[in-house]
Amino acid sequence: DAGVTQSPTHLIKTRGQQVTLRCSPKSGHDTVSWYQQALGQGPQFIFQYYEEEERQRGNFPDRFSGHQFPNYSSELNVNALLLGDSALYLCASSLLFRDRGTEAFFGQGTRLTVV
Amino acid sequence: RKEVEQDPGPFNVPEGATVAFNCTYSNSASQSFFWYRQDCRKEPKLLMSVYSSGNEDGRFTAQLNRASQYISLLIRDSKLSDSATYLCVGHGSGNTGKLIFGQGTTLQVKP
């Protein structure tokens, strides 16, 4: 049973460029959430996708956008990259509407460096 | 005030020690809580779920105090392999899947 997979694992981009990160959820999971983790901080919620729609969004600018495909995989797009976007980007998959809250499983992350 | 707060540490303890981490949360509507473990430069991995008053799994015990709005994690008989960052996590309102992370508490177990 494949867990959550993300690609690429590492990425270096220049300020102002655009980047696309990809995530395949754990088998049987229908919900994908994206998080940004800066060095020394806990992950911060970016947004969540379910049934190909953005259901919740954290406090991130519109430069951050996403998509979910019919097979539940997801992409995170960041436009006009800033130095401050350098972070570990984590994808979490889960099942929505479970009775006792969703236990989320994380991919290994994409480490983005903006220079 | 952050929604989930933890003492970042670091906690430096000898092997075999018992160590406890506390975490406070501000959203009284949060119903589910979790402890995740994160090794350096790796992804967070679910350690324990805390739905009611507490949960125990081997050397690890998590407790939830809704009246005081705090969650604790107790690690008994610490092992070198327990060295990691421990993230306290709450659910957003309505168990919709949004996770709210604390900053993390760093534990270093020494021989």
Short mmCIF file of C-alpha atoms in Angstrom, two decimals, chain A residues 4-101:
data_model
loop_
_atom_site.label_atom_id
_atom_site.label_comp_id
_atom_site.label_asym_id
_atom_site.label_seq_id
_atom_site.Cartn_x
_atom_site.Cartn_y
_atom_site.Cartn_z
CA VAL A 4 1.58 9.68 0.36
CA THR A 5 4.05 10.54 -2.38
CA GLN A 6 5.27 13.99 -3.33
CA SER A 7 7.40 15.26 -6.16
CA PRO A 8 9.92 16.67 -6.55
CA THR A 9 11.77 16.18 -3.26
CA HIS A 10 13.96 19.25 -3.72
CA LEU A 11 13.64 22.31 -5.91
CA ILE A 12 15.57 25.54 -6.39
CA LYS A 13 13.83 28.46 -8.05
CA THR A 14 14.57 32.11 -8.68
CA ARG A 15 12.55 34.98 -7.26
CA GLY A 16 9.58 35.77 -9.48
CA GLN A 17 9.35 32.32 -11.00
CA GLN A 18 6.44 29.94 -10.69
CA VAL A 19 6.50 26.43 -9.22
CA THR A 20 4.21 23.39 -9.25
CA LEU A 21 4.40 20.70 -6.59
CA ARG A 22 2.62 17.37 -6.86
CA CYS A 23 1.05 14.94 -4.41
CA SER A 24 -0.54 11.52 -4.64
CA PRO A 25 -2.59 10.63 -1.57
CA LYS A 26 -2.59 7.37 0.33
CA SER A 27 -4.70 4.69 -1.28
CA GLY A 28 -8.33 5.05 -0.20
CA HIS A 29 -7.99 8.66 0.93
CA ASP A 30 -10.07 11.34 -0.75
CA THR A 31 -8.84 14.57 0.83
CA VAL A 32 -5.56 16.37 0.28
CA SER A 33 -4.27 19.25 2.38
CA TRP A 34 -1.15 21.31 1.82
CA TYR A 35 1.07 22.79 4.52
CA GLN A 36 4.07 25.08 4.55
CA GLN A 37 6.74 24.50 7.18
CA ALA A 38 9.39 27.15 7.70
CA LEU A 39 12.57 26.23 9.54
CA GLY A 40 11.98 25.86 13.27
CA GLN A 41 8.22 26.24 12.98
CA GLY A 42 5.27 23.89 12.88
CA PRO A 43 3.48 23.33 9.57
CA GLN A 44 1.01 26.03 8.55
CA PHE A 45 -2.20 25.10 6.72
CA ILE A 46 -2.40 26.41 3.16
CA PHE A 47 -5.59 24.81 1.81
CA GLN A 48 -7.55 21.59 1.53
CA TYR A 49 -9.09 19.87 -1.48
CA TYR A 50 -11.99 17.44 -1.52
CA GLU A 51 -14.03 16.35 -4.55
CA GLU A 52 -11.81 18.54 -6.75
CA GLU A 53 -12.79 21.70 -4.88
CA GLU A 54 -10.97 23.90 -2.41
CA ARG A 55 -12.89 23.46 0.83
CA GLN A 56 -10.80 25.44 3.28
CA ARG A 57 -8.02 27.94 3.00
CA GLY A 58 -5.49 29.23 5.46
CA ASN A 59 -3.98 32.67 5.63
CA PHE A 60 -2.00 32.54 2.39
CA PRO A 61 -2.10 34.99 -0.54
CA ASP A 62 -3.70 34.24 -3.90
CA ARG A 63 -0.24 33.49 -5.30
CA PHE A 64 -0.84 30.07 -3.76
CA SER A 65 -3.33 28.02 -5.73
CA GLY A 66 -4.10 24.38 -6.14
CA HIS A 67 -5.99 21.70 -7.93
CA GLN A 68 -7.30 18.23 -7.25
CA PHE A 69 -7.78 15.69 -10.01
CA PRO A 70 -10.45 12.97 -10.30
CA ASN A 71 -7.93 10.37 -9.04
CA TYR A 72 -7.55 12.51 -5.86
CA SER A 73 -3.99 13.58 -6.64
CA SER A 74 -3.27 17.25 -6.19
CA GLU A 75 -1.01 20.09 -7.26
CA LEU A 76 0.14 23.19 -5.41
CA ASN A 77 1.10 26.16 -7.54
CA VAL A 78 2.96 29.20 -6.29
CA ASN A 79 3.35 32.23 -8.55
CA ALA A 80 5.75 35.16 -8.32
CA LEU A 81 8.01 33.38 -5.84
CA LEU A 82 9.47 35.36 -2.96
CA LEU A 83 12.51 34.53 -0.87
CA GLY A 84 10.13 33.98 2.05
CA ASP A 85 8.44 31.13 0.20
CA SER A 86 11.48 28.97 0.89
CA ALA A 87 10.20 26.15 3.07
CA LEU A 88 9.27 22.50 3.28
CA TYR A 89 5.91 21.95 1.57
CA LEU A 90 4.00 19.02 2.96
CA CYS A 91 1.04 17.21 1.50
CA ALA A 92 -1.30 15.38 3.86
CA SER A 93 -3.96 12.91 2.86
CA SER A 94 -6.93 11.87 4.93
CA LEU A 95 -10.51 10.67 4.79
CA LEU A 96 -13.07 13.40 5.28
CA PHE A 97 -16.14 13.06 7.45
CA ARG A 98 -14.83 10.39 9.74
CA ASP A 99 -16.63 10.32 13.06
CA ARG A 100 -13.68 11.13 15.26
CA GLY A 101 -11.75 13.57 13.20
#
